[in-house]
Amino acid sequence: MSTKNKDLSDWVNEVAAHTRPEDIHWCDGSDEEFRDLVGEMLENGSFRELNRGSFPNCYLHLSDPTDVARVEHLTFVCTSKEDDAGPNNHWMAPADAHEKVDALFDGCMQGRTLYVIPYCMGPIDSPLSRCGVEITDSPYVVVNMRIMTRMGEAALERIEREGTFVKGLHSTGDLDPEKRYIMHFPEELAIKSIGSGYGGNALLGKKCHALRIASYQAKTEGWLAEHMLILGLENPEGETCYIAAAFPSACGKTNLAMLIPPESHKGWKITTIGDDIAWLHPGEDGRLWAINPEAGLFGVVPGTGPKTNPCAYEMIQHDTIFTNVGMTSDDEPWWEGRPDGEPVTNWKGEPYDPKTGPAAHPNSRFTASAKQNPSYSPRAEDPRGVPISAIVFGGRRRGTAPLVYEARDWRHGVLVGAGMASETTAAATGNVGVVRRDPMAMKPFCGYNYADYWAHWLSFSDKLDKLPNIFHVNWFRQDEDGRFLWPGFGDNIRVLRWISDRCKGVDNAVESPIGRLPSKGSIDVEGLDISDADLAVLTGIEKNEWREEIKAIGEYLESFGDRLPDGLRDECNRVSKALG
Ligand code: GTP
Ligand code: SPV
Ligand code: MN
């Protein structure tokens, strides 16, 4: 296989001359190719086959122990002007960045195979989809990209027809954390990533293309690329309300996107369009339409159980790649939250000893096709996408943020998103549990200056006739003893129902300085063991705390200087005044 597209063949030749691989393989995405690559990895030990009887076609990959998460401090946005990347990104001048990584790519594929992966983000026949080509020397990346994207022949055909694609160059290099860089060149539609084999650093279609590069393109083209799940909430009458929700990494998108309602909510159903990324476009009808650019799930394993997330639990019983989990004596994968089995080895492949840490790395992941999700919506394949009624922002906050509130209008909603904060998680290297600002859950993924991004968000009030309602949720409120006040998981449907009622104009809210809170009794808590006192904390606000919060938000926004849109500054002042 090769290509009629000269730009692509020239690029592949140029990369091959520079990296000097032993072989070049053009990926067609076939089953046979997948089997061959798996066979090769079983032979060289980078894959282990899991129990064929209980976990058919499942494999375990243990990464280098220093390479288990995204590396935000080594991730750069390389625009020609530093201000265009903004204070929210690490920046390097494009020429310097190229020079730095090109030196590391020099000869790095000697003795290895160079794989050319043509892929399409989004349904292959959707005008909203975009293509890319990843060059990598990692067969692990190839088999993951095959699950996560529409990869191979059909994508290459589309690239040859359209002529444009994002160029992503990846090598695991020698996995030395000192020689690890994830570089983005939005003006060139190019990515160069070296020194890591981990998901978000190495599967370039995902965060690098579908968020950082795509958000930059979306800004100039009038759409949005967001770190959002997309779900359908179907009521007993069979009507579906589509909701997009942005929560930071490891803060509950996958879980919410495939929620199974408790028994008491008969006739209600959640269907999944996407669990991590949404591309949102103004439609001809004045509504906002969303597609999921991905074809698979790269989900957090720990905590996935038959009670918390039955759909995910079921979907990862077969045809799944497990990265960095433990293993039982009968070769089954094991993780904290799996009710059956006992681990004998941990994620480093060492004998399991609870004293030395968990069996599964807290950021261990499963890779599985979206089609294996029992809640998968056929609308996920619809080239038009789905019309969005509500946008939900959310963070992991032990205090301050109530269970749910609604923004009064679009401008206020943009402030609610821009003011988001959340505790850091194991999805990125660094401290866990530290509250940081994470506007729209895009802090690690916005490919340009946040100030311009907020201006772009504000501009949608002119682009749409029917603006989605905007909400904020927090499933993670705790008491002083660290007990969660809200049961979460399946019971989050109670909050989604309140949200969809709001979108229909049901009278279920009371005004507050920070937005509309649930009126008494409007969140259905029947069957829940929750005290009135806890419910009052969950659905109320502490004014003093919020005065501090809005002050911190204001200071954060001002750190963006002159580029901060006036609309956002005015809105922040308005809320601040309302709080008194
Ligand atoms: P990324 O894939 O990193 O973008 O993360 P995500 O937002 O999809 O997060 P995910 O749904 O995988 O959840 C991460 C962690 O949060 C898991 O350990 C879950 O068990 C936990 N979690 C999810 N939803 C809830 C909830 O409603 N309540 C509580 N207490 N924990 C939750
Ligand atoms: C995240 O960290 O938000 C993820 C996993 O979804 S990764 O693909 O590694 O970015
Ligand atoms: Mn994510």
Coordinates of C-alpha atoms and ligand atoms in Angstrom, one line a residue:
M1 CA 0.0 0.0 0.0
S2 CA 1.1 3.6 -0.6
T3 CA -0.7 6.8 -1.7
K4 CA -1.6 9.0 -4.6
N5 CA -1.3 12.0 -2.3
K6 CA 2.1 13.6 -3.0
D7 CA 2.2 15.6 0.2
L8 CA 1.7 12.4 2.2
S9 CA 4.2 10.3 0.3
D10 CA 6.8 13.1 0.4
W11 CA 6.3 13.5 4.2
V12 CA 6.6 9.7 4.8
N13 CA 9.8 9.6 2.7
E14 CA 11.3 12.6 4.5
V15 CA 10.5 11.1 7.9
A16 CA 11.9 7.7 6.9
A17 CA 15.2 9.4 5.7
H18 CA 15.5 11.1 9.0
T19 CA 14.4 8.3 11.5
R20 CA 16.0 5.5 9.4
P21 CA 13.5 2.6 10.1
E22 CA 14.2 -0.9 9.0
D23 CA 10.8 -1.2 7.4
I24 CA 7.8 0.9 6.4
H25 CA 4.3 -0.5 6.9
W26 CA 1.1 1.3 5.7
C27 CA -1.7 0.3 8.0
D28 CA -4.9 -0.8 6.3
G29 CA -6.9 -1.4 9.5
S30 CA -7.7 -5.0 8.6
D31 CA -8.3 -7.8 11.2
E32 CA -5.3 -9.6 9.7
E33 CA -3.0 -6.7 10.3
F34 CA -4.3 -6.4 13.9
R35 CA -3.7 -10.1 14.5
D36 CA -0.2 -9.9 13.1
L37 CA 0.7 -6.9 15.3
V38 CA -0.7 -8.6 18.4
G39 CA 1.2 -11.8 17.6
E40 CA 4.4 -9.7 17.3
M41 CA 3.8 -8.0 20.7
L42 CA 3.0 -11.4 22.4
E43 CA 6.3 -12.7 21.0
N44 CA 8.4 -9.7 22.2
G45 CA 6.7 -9.6 25.6
S46 CA 5.0 -6.2 25.3
F47 CA 1.6 -7.9 25.3
R48 CA 0.4 -10.7 27.5
E49 CA -2.6 -12.7 26.5
L50 CA -5.3 -12.7 29.3
N51 CA -7.5 -15.7 30.2
R52 CA -8.9 -16.8 26.9
G53 CA -12.0 -18.4 28.5
S54 CA -13.1 -15.5 30.7
F55 CA -11.5 -12.5 28.8
P56 CA -11.4 -13.5 25.2
N57 CA -9.2 -11.4 22.9
C58 CA -8.0 -9.3 25.8
Y59 CA -4.4 -8.3 26.3
L60 CA -2.3 -6.7 29.1
H61 CA 0.4 -4.1 28.3
L62 CA 2.6 -2.9 31.1
S63 CA 4.2 0.4 30.2
D64 CA 7.5 1.7 31.4
P65 CA 6.8 2.7 35.1
T66 CA 7.9 6.3 34.4
D67 CA 5.5 6.5 31.5
V68 CA 1.9 6.2 32.8
A69 CA 0.2 9.5 32.3
R70 CA 0.1 12.7 30.3
V71 CA 3.0 15.0 30.9
E72 CA 1.7 18.6 30.9
H73 CA 5.1 20.2 31.7
L74 CA 6.5 18.6 28.5
T75 CA 3.6 19.5 26.3
F76 CA 4.0 22.6 24.1
V77 CA 1.9 24.7 21.8
C78 CA 4.3 26.2 19.3
T79 CA 2.6 29.2 17.6
S80 CA 4.8 31.8 15.9
K81 CA 3.6 34.4 18.4
E82 CA 3.9 33.5 22.1
D83 CA 0.7 35.4 23.0
D84 CA -1.3 33.2 20.6
A85 CA -0.5 30.2 22.8
G86 CA -1.4 32.2 25.9
P87 CA -0.4 31.8 29.5
N88 CA -2.4 28.6 29.7
N89 CA 0.1 26.8 27.5
H90 CA 3.8 26.1 27.6
W91 CA 5.2 27.7 24.5
M92 CA 8.3 27.3 22.3
A93 CA 9.1 29.1 19.1
P94 CA 8.3 26.7 16.2
A95 CA 11.9 26.8 14.8
D96 CA 13.4 26.0 18.2
A97 CA 10.8 23.3 18.9
H98 CA 11.5 21.6 15.5
E99 CA 15.2 21.8 16.1
K100 CA 14.9 20.3 19.6
V101 CA 12.8 17.3 18.7
D102 CA 14.2 16.7 15.2
A103 CA 17.6 16.0 17.0
L104 CA 15.8 13.4 19.1
F105 CA 14.1 11.9 16.0
D106 CA 17.4 11.5 14.2
G107 CA 17.9 7.8 13.5
C108 CA 15.4 6.9 16.3
M109 CA 13.6 4.2 14.3
Q110 CA 16.7 2.1 13.5
G111 CA 15.9 -1.5 13.7
R112 CA 12.2 -0.7 14.1
T113 CA 9.2 -0.6 11.7
L114 CA 7.7 2.8 10.7
Y115 CA 3.9 2.5 10.7
V116 CA 1.9 4.9 8.6
I117 CA -1.6 5.2 10.2
P118 CA -4.2 7.1 8.2
Y119 CA -7.2 7.9 10.4
C120 CA -10.5 9.8 10.4
M121 CA -11.8 11.5 13.5
G122 CA -15.6 11.2 13.3
P123 CA -17.9 9.1 11.2
I124 CA -16.2 8.4 7.9
D125 CA -19.0 10.0 5.9
S126 CA -19.5 13.1 8.1
P127 CA -18.7 16.5 6.7
L128 CA -17.8 17.4 10.3
S129 CA -15.1 14.8 10.5
R130 CA -11.4 15.5 10.0
C131 CA -8.5 13.2 9.0
G132 CA -4.9 12.8 10.1
V133 CA -2.0 10.5 9.5
E134 CA 0.1 9.3 12.4
I135 CA 3.6 8.0 11.8
T136 CA 4.8 5.9 14.7
D137 CA 7.3 3.2 15.6
S138 CA 5.0 1.6 18.2
P139 CA 2.8 -1.4 17.4
Y140 CA 1.0 -0.7 20.7
V141 CA 0.0 2.7 19.2
V142 CA -1.2 1.1 16.0
V143 CA -3.5 -1.4 17.7
N144 CA -4.9 1.3 20.0
M145 CA -5.5 3.8 17.1
R146 CA -7.4 1.0 15.3
I147 CA -9.8 0.9 18.2
M148 CA -9.9 4.6 19.0
T149 CA -10.3 6.0 15.4
R150 CA -11.7 5.0 12.0
M151 CA -8.3 3.8 10.8
G152 CA -6.9 2.4 7.5
E153 CA -8.0 2.2 4.0
A154 CA -11.3 4.3 4.2
A155 CA -9.5 7.1 6.0
L156 CA -6.7 7.1 3.4
E157 CA -9.3 7.3 0.6
R158 CA -10.9 10.4 2.3
I159 CA -7.5 12.0 2.7
E160 CA -6.7 11.5 -1.0
R161 CA -10.1 13.0 -1.9
E162 CA -9.8 16.0 0.4
G163 CA -6.0 16.5 0.2
T164 CA -5.7 17.8 3.8
F165 CA -4.7 16.0 6.9
V166 CA -3.0 16.6 10.3
K167 CA 0.6 15.3 10.3
G168 CA 1.5 13.5 13.5
L169 CA 4.9 12.1 14.0
H170 CA 5.5 9.9 17.0
S171 CA 8.3 7.7 18.3
T172 CA 8.7 6.1 21.7
G173 CA 12.4 7.0 21.5
D174 CA 14.2 5.5 24.5
L175 CA 11.4 6.5 26.9
D176 CA 13.8 8.7 28.8
P177 CA 11.6 11.3 30.6
E178 CA 14.4 13.8 30.0
K179 CA 14.0 13.4 26.3
R180 CA 10.2 13.5 26.2
Y181 CA 8.3 16.2 24.3
I182 CA 4.8 16.6 23.0
M183 CA 5.0 19.5 20.5
H184 CA 2.0 21.0 18.6
F185 CA 2.3 23.3 15.6
P186 CA -1.3 24.5 15.0
E187 CA -0.3 26.8 12.2
E188 CA 1.3 23.8 10.3
L189 CA -1.4 21.3 11.4
A190 CA 1.4 19.2 12.7
I191 CA 2.3 17.3 15.9
K192 CA 5.7 15.8 17.0
S193 CA 5.7 13.6 20.0
I194 CA 8.7 11.6 21.3
G195 CA 9.7 9.6 24.4
S196 CA 6.3 8.3 25.6
G197 CA 4.1 5.5 24.7
Y198 CA 1.2 6.6 27.0
G199 CA -2.3 7.3 25.5
G200 CA -2.7 11.0 25.6
N201 CA 1.0 11.5 24.6
A202 CA 1.1 8.9 21.9
L203 CA -2.3 8.2 20.4
L204 CA -2.1 11.5 18.5
G205 CA -5.6 11.5 17.1
K206 CA -7.0 12.0 20.6
K207 CA -5.9 15.0 22.7
C208 CA -3.2 16.3 20.4
H209 CA -5.3 16.3 17.2
A210 CA -9.0 16.2 18.3
L211 CA -8.5 18.8 21.0
R212 CA -5.3 21.0 20.8
I213 CA -5.0 21.2 17.0
A214 CA -8.8 21.0 16.4
S215 CA -9.6 23.7 19.0
Y216 CA -7.3 26.0 17.1
Q217 CA -8.9 25.2 13.8
A218 CA -12.4 25.5 15.3
K219 CA -11.6 29.0 16.5
T220 CA -10.9 30.3 12.9
E221 CA -13.7 28.2 11.4
G222 CA -16.5 29.0 13.9
W223 CA -17.0 25.7 15.8
L224 CA -15.8 24.2 19.1
A225 CA -13.6 21.2 19.9
E226 CA -14.2 20.3 23.6
H227 CA -13.3 17.8 26.3
M228 CA -16.9 16.6 26.6
L229 CA -19.0 13.5 26.7
I230 CA -22.2 13.4 24.7
L231 CA -25.2 11.5 26.0
G232 CA -28.8 11.0 25.1
L233 CA -31.3 11.1 28.0
E234 CA -34.4 9.2 26.9
N235 CA -37.6 9.7 28.9
P236 CA -40.4 7.0 29.2
E237 CA -42.3 8.7 26.3
G238 CA -39.3 7.9 24.1
E239 CA -38.1 11.6 23.7
T240 CA -34.4 12.1 23.8
C241 CA -32.6 15.2 25.2
Y242 CA -28.9 15.4 24.1
I243 CA -26.5 16.7 26.7
A244 CA -22.8 17.5 26.4
A245 CA -20.7 17.6 29.6
A246 CA -17.1 18.8 30.2
F247 CA -15.4 17.4 33.3
P248 CA -11.6 17.4 33.8
S249 CA -9.6 14.2 33.3
A250 CA -10.7 11.3 35.6
C251 CA -13.7 13.3 36.9
G252 CA -16.6 11.2 35.6
K253 CA -17.3 11.7 31.9
T254 CA -17.0 8.0 31.0
N255 CA -19.2 7.0 34.0
L256 CA -21.9 9.6 33.2
A257 CA -22.0 8.9 29.5
M258 CA -23.0 5.2 30.1
L259 CA -25.0 5.6 33.3
I260 CA -27.6 2.9 34.1
P261 CA -30.5 4.4 36.1
P262 CA -31.6 2.9 39.4
E263 CA -34.7 0.6 39.4
S264 CA -36.9 3.5 40.6
H265 CA -36.4 5.4 37.3
K266 CA -38.3 3.0 35.1
G267 CA -38.5 3.9 31.5
W268 CA -35.5 6.3 31.6
K269 CA -32.5 5.5 29.6
I270 CA -29.0 6.9 28.8
T271 CA -27.4 6.3 25.5
T272 CA -23.8 7.1 24.8
I273 CA -22.6 9.2 21.8
G274 CA -19.2 9.9 23.2
D275 CA -17.3 9.8 26.5
D276 CA -14.3 12.2 26.1
I277 CA -14.4 14.6 23.1
A278 CA -17.1 16.5 21.3
W279 CA -16.9 18.6 18.1
L280 CA -19.7 21.1 18.2
H281 CA -21.0 23.0 15.1
P282 CA -23.7 25.5 14.6
G283 CA -26.3 23.8 12.4
E284 CA -28.5 25.3 9.7
D285 CA -31.4 25.2 12.0
G286 CA -29.7 27.5 14.5
R287 CA -29.1 24.7 17.0
L288 CA -25.7 23.3 18.2
W289 CA -24.9 19.9 16.7
A290 CA -22.3 17.5 18.2
I291 CA -20.3 14.6 16.9
N292 CA -17.9 12.3 18.8
P293 CA -14.7 12.2 16.8
E294 CA -13.6 9.0 18.4
A295 CA -14.5 5.3 17.7
G296 CA -13.4 3.8 21.0
L297 CA -13.0 4.4 24.7
F298 CA -9.7 4.9 26.5
G299 CA -11.1 4.7 30.0
V300 CA -10.0 4.8 33.6
V301 CA -10.0 1.1 34.8
P302 CA -9.9 1.5 38.7
G303 CA -13.4 1.9 40.1
T304 CA -15.1 0.2 37.1
G305 CA -17.4 -2.4 38.7
P306 CA -20.9 -3.9 38.1
K307 CA -22.4 -1.5 40.6
T308 CA -20.6 1.8 39.6
N309 CA -20.5 1.3 35.9
P310 CA -22.2 -1.9 34.6
C311 CA -21.9 -0.9 30.9
A312 CA -18.1 -0.4 31.1
Y313 CA -17.7 -3.5 33.2
E314 CA -19.5 -5.5 30.6
M315 CA -17.8 -4.0 27.6
I316 CA -14.3 -4.8 28.9
Q317 CA -14.9 -8.5 29.4
H318 CA -13.7 -9.2 25.8
D319 CA -11.7 -7.6 22.9
T320 CA -10.0 -5.1 25.2
I321 CA -6.5 -3.9 25.7
F322 CA -5.6 -3.3 29.4
T323 CA -2.7 -1.0 30.2
N324 CA -1.1 -1.1 33.6
V325 CA -3.5 -3.2 35.6
G326 CA -2.7 -6.2 37.9
M327 CA -3.2 -9.8 37.1
T328 CA -4.7 -12.8 38.9
S329 CA -3.2 -16.3 39.2
D330 CA -5.4 -17.4 36.3
D331 CA -4.3 -14.6 34.0
E332 CA -7.4 -12.4 34.5
P333 CA -6.9 -8.6 34.7
W334 CA -7.4 -7.2 38.1
W335 CA -8.0 -3.7 39.4
E336 CA -9.2 -2.0 42.6
G337 CA -13.0 -2.1 42.2
R338 CA -13.2 -5.4 40.4
P339 CA -15.3 -7.6 42.8
D340 CA -14.0 -11.0 41.6
G341 CA -10.5 -12.5 41.8
E342 CA -7.4 -11.6 43.6
P343 CA -4.3 -10.0 42.2
V344 CA -1.0 -11.9 42.3
T345 CA 1.0 -9.3 40.3
N346 CA 0.7 -5.5 40.2
W347 CA 0.9 -3.0 37.3
K348 CA 4.7 -3.2 37.3
G349 CA 4.6 -7.0 36.9
E350 CA 5.9 -7.5 40.4
P351 CA 4.3 -9.8 43.1
Y352 CA 1.4 -7.9 44.5
D353 CA 1.8 -6.5 48.0
P354 CA -0.8 -4.0 49.2
K355 CA 1.9 -2.3 51.3
T356 CA 3.7 -1.2 48.2
G357 CA 0.6 0.4 46.5
P358 CA -2.4 -0.6 44.5
A359 CA -2.5 -3.6 42.0
A360 CA -3.6 -1.4 39.2
H361 CA -2.1 2.0 38.5
P362 CA -4.6 4.7 39.4
N363 CA -4.4 5.9 35.8
S364 CA -4.5 2.4 34.3
R365 CA -6.7 2.4 31.2
F366 CA -8.8 0.1 29.0
T367 CA -9.1 0.5 25.3
A368 CA -12.3 -0.9 23.8
S369 CA -14.4 -0.2 20.7
A370 CA -17.4 2.1 21.4
K371 CA -19.6 -0.6 19.8
Q372 CA -19.0 -2.9 22.7
N373 CA -20.8 -0.5 25.0
P374 CA -24.3 -1.9 25.6
S375 CA -25.6 1.8 25.8
Y376 CA -24.0 2.8 22.5
S377 CA -26.3 5.1 20.6
P378 CA -26.7 4.4 16.8
R379 CA -26.8 8.2 16.5
A380 CA -23.1 8.2 17.3
E381 CA -22.6 7.1 13.6
D382 CA -25.0 9.8 12.3
P383 CA -22.9 12.1 10.0
R384 CA -25.0 15.1 11.1
G385 CA -24.4 14.4 14.8
V386 CA -27.0 15.2 17.5
P387 CA -28.6 18.5 18.6
I388 CA -27.4 19.6 22.0
S389 CA -30.0 21.0 24.5
A390 CA -27.7 21.4 27.6
I391 CA -24.1 22.0 28.2
V392 CA -22.9 20.8 31.6
F393 CA -19.6 21.8 33.3
G394 CA -18.4 20.0 36.3
G395 CA -15.4 19.6 38.6
R396 CA -14.2 17.5 41.5
R397 CA -14.7 19.8 44.5
R398 CA -14.9 18.6 48.1
G399 CA -16.4 22.0 49.0
T400 CA -18.0 25.2 47.7
A401 CA -19.6 23.9 44.4
P402 CA -23.2 22.7 44.8
L403 CA -24.6 19.5 43.3
V404 CA -26.1 21.5 40.4
Y405 CA -26.9 25.0 39.3
E406 CA -27.9 26.7 36.1
A407 CA -26.4 29.8 34.5
R408 CA -29.0 32.6 33.9
D409 CA -27.9 33.0 30.2
W410 CA -25.2 32.2 27.7
R411 CA -22.7 34.9 28.9
H412 CA -23.1 33.8 32.5
G413 CA -22.6 30.2 31.3
V414 CA -19.3 31.1 29.7
L415 CA -18.2 32.6 33.0
V416 CA -19.3 29.4 34.9
G417 CA -17.2 27.4 32.5
A418 CA -14.2 29.8 32.6
G419 CA -14.4 29.8 36.4
M420 CA -14.3 26.0 36.8
A421 CA -11.8 24.5 39.2
S422 CA -11.1 20.9 40.1
E423 CA -8.8 18.7 42.1
T424 CA -5.9 17.2 40.0
T425 CA -6.0 13.5 39.3
A426 CA -3.6 10.7 38.3
A427 CA -4.4 11.3 34.5
A428 CA -1.5 13.7 34.4
T429 CA 1.9 13.4 36.2
G430 CA 2.3 15.6 39.3
N431 CA 0.4 16.1 42.5
V432 CA -3.0 14.6 42.9
G433 CA -5.9 16.3 44.8
V434 CA -4.8 19.9 44.4
V435 CA -7.5 22.3 43.4
R436 CA -6.6 24.2 40.2
R437 CA -8.4 26.3 37.7
D438 CA -9.5 24.1 34.8
P439 CA -11.7 26.3 32.5
M440 CA -14.2 24.2 30.5
A441 CA -12.0 21.1 31.5
M442 CA -9.6 22.3 28.8
K443 CA -6.6 23.5 30.7
P444 CA -4.3 20.8 29.3
F445 CA -6.0 20.8 25.9
C446 CA -6.9 24.3 24.7
G447 CA -4.5 24.8 21.7
Y448 CA -4.5 28.6 21.9
N449 CA -4.9 31.6 24.3
Y450 CA -7.7 31.0 26.8
A451 CA -8.7 34.7 26.5
D452 CA -9.4 34.2 22.8
Y453 CA -11.1 30.9 23.5
W454 CA -13.6 32.6 25.9
A455 CA -14.2 35.3 23.3
H456 CA -14.9 32.5 20.8
W457 CA -17.3 30.9 23.3
L458 CA -19.1 34.2 23.9
S459 CA -19.5 34.7 20.1
F460 CA -21.9 31.7 20.0
S461 CA -24.7 33.8 21.3
D462 CA -24.7 35.4 17.8
K463 CA -24.1 32.2 16.0
L464 CA -27.1 30.2 17.4
D465 CA -30.8 30.9 17.4
K466 CA -31.4 28.2 20.0
L467 CA -28.6 28.3 22.6
P468 CA -28.2 25.3 24.9
N469 CA -28.8 26.0 28.6
I470 CA -25.6 25.9 30.6
F471 CA -25.2 24.1 34.0
H472 CA -22.6 23.2 36.6
V473 CA -22.5 20.0 38.6
N474 CA -20.3 18.5 41.3
W475 CA -20.7 14.8 42.2
F476 CA -17.7 15.0 44.7
R477 CA -18.9 17.1 47.6
Q478 CA -17.6 15.7 50.9
D479 CA -18.1 16.2 54.6
E480 CA -15.2 16.8 57.0
D481 CA -14.6 13.1 57.3
G482 CA -14.2 12.7 53.6
R483 CA -17.5 11.0 53.0
F484 CA -19.2 11.8 49.7
L485 CA -22.5 13.6 50.3
W486 CA -24.0 12.5 47.0
P487 CA -24.2 8.8 46.0
G488 CA -23.2 9.6 42.4
F489 CA -22.9 7.1 39.5
G490 CA -26.4 5.8 38.5
D491 CA -28.1 8.2 40.9
N492 CA -26.7 11.1 38.8
I493 CA -29.8 10.5 36.6
R494 CA -31.7 12.5 39.2
V495 CA -29.6 15.6 38.4
L496 CA -29.8 15.0 34.6
R497 CA -33.6 14.9 34.9
W498 CA -33.6 18.2 36.7
I499 CA -31.4 19.6 33.9
S500 CA -33.7 18.3 31.2
D501 CA -36.8 19.7 33.0
R502 CA -35.0 23.1 33.2
C503 CA -34.4 22.9 29.4
K504 CA -38.1 22.4 29.0
G505 CA -38.9 25.4 31.2
V506 CA -40.3 23.5 34.1
D507 CA -40.6 25.6 37.3
N508 CA -38.1 23.8 39.5
A509 CA -35.4 26.4 40.4
V510 CA -34.8 29.3 42.7
E511 CA -32.6 32.3 41.8
S512 CA -29.3 32.7 43.7
P513 CA -26.3 35.1 43.1
I514 CA -24.4 32.3 41.4
G515 CA -27.2 31.0 39.3
R516 CA -30.4 28.9 39.6
L517 CA -30.4 26.3 42.3
P518 CA -32.9 23.4 42.6
S519 CA -36.0 24.4 44.4
K520 CA -37.0 22.4 47.5
G521 CA -38.2 18.9 46.5
S522 CA -37.3 19.4 42.8
I523 CA -34.4 16.8 42.8
D524 CA -36.1 13.4 43.2
V525 CA -34.4 11.7 46.1
E526 CA -36.9 8.9 46.6
G527 CA -35.2 5.7 47.6
L528 CA -32.0 7.5 48.6
D529 CA -30.5 7.3 52.0
I530 CA -29.7 11.0 52.3
S531 CA -30.4 13.3 55.2
D532 CA -32.2 16.7 54.8
A533 CA -29.0 18.4 56.2
D534 CA -26.8 16.8 53.5
L535 CA -29.3 17.7 50.8
A536 CA -29.4 21.3 52.1
V537 CA -25.6 21.5 51.8
L538 CA -25.7 19.9 48.3
T539 CA -28.3 22.3 46.9
G540 CA -27.3 25.5 48.7
I541 CA -24.4 27.9 48.6
E542 CA -22.3 29.5 51.4
K543 CA -22.2 33.2 50.5
N544 CA -18.9 33.9 52.2
E545 CA -17.2 31.0 50.4
W546 CA -18.6 32.2 47.1
R547 CA -17.4 35.7 47.7
E548 CA -13.9 34.2 48.0
E549 CA -14.5 31.9 45.0
I550 CA -15.6 34.7 42.7
K551 CA -12.7 36.9 43.8
A552 CA -10.3 34.1 42.9
I553 CA -12.0 33.6 39.6
G554 CA -11.8 37.4 38.9
E555 CA -8.1 37.4 39.7
Y556 CA -7.5 34.3 37.5
L557 CA -9.3 35.9 34.6
E558 CA -7.4 39.2 35.0
S559 CA -4.1 37.2 34.7
F560 CA -5.0 37.0 31.0
G561 CA -4.6 40.8 30.8
D562 CA -5.9 42.9 27.9
R563 CA -7.0 40.0 25.8
L564 CA -9.7 39.0 28.4
P565 CA -13.0 39.8 26.7
D566 CA -14.9 42.6 28.4
G567 CA -18.1 40.5 28.4
L568 CA -16.5 38.0 30.8
R569 CA -15.0 40.7 33.0
D570 CA -18.4 42.4 33.2
E571 CA -20.1 39.2 34.0
C572 CA -17.7 38.4 36.8
N573 CA -18.3 41.8 38.3
R574 CA -22.0 41.3 38.0
V575 CA -21.9 38.0 40.0
S576 CA -19.5 39.6 42.5
K577 CA -22.0 42.5 43.1
A578 CA -24.9 40.1 43.4
L579 CA -23.0 38.3 46.2
G580 CA -22.7 41.6 48.0
Ligands
GTP1 P1 -10.7 10.9 31.4 O1 -10.9 9.7 30.5 O2 -9.4 11.0 32.1 O3 -11.0 12.2 30.6 O4 -11.8 10.8 32.6 P2 -13.4 10.7 32.8 O5 -13.9 12.1 33.0 O6 -14.0 9.9 31.7 O7 -13.5 10.0 34.2 P3 -14.2 8.6 34.6 O8 -15.6 8.6 34.3 O9 -13.3 7.5 34.1 O10 -14.1 8.7 36.2 C1 -12.9 8.8 36.9 C2 -13.0 8.4 38.3 O11 -14.1 9.1 39.0 C3 -13.3 6.9 38.5 O12 -12.5 6.4 39.5 C4 -14.8 6.8 38.9 O13 -15.0 5.7 39.7 C5 -15.0 8.2 39.6 N1 -16.4 8.7 39.5 C6 -17.1 8.8 38.3 N2 -18.3 9.2 38.6 C7 -18.4 9.4 39.9 C8 -19.5 9.8 40.8 O14 -20.6 10.1 40.4 N3 -19.2 9.9 42.1 C9 -18.0 9.5 42.6 N4 -17.8 9.6 43.9 N5 -17.0 9.1 41.8 C10 -17.2 9.0 40.5
SPV2 C1 -7.5 12.4 29.9 O1 -6.4 12.4 30.5 O2 -8.3 13.3 29.9 C2 -7.8 11.2 29.1 C3 -6.8 10.1 28.9 O3 -8.9 11.1 28.5 S1 -5.6 10.6 27.7 O4 -6.0 10.1 26.4 O5 -4.3 10.0 28.1 O6 -5.5 12.0 27.6
MN3 MN -10.1 12.9 28.8

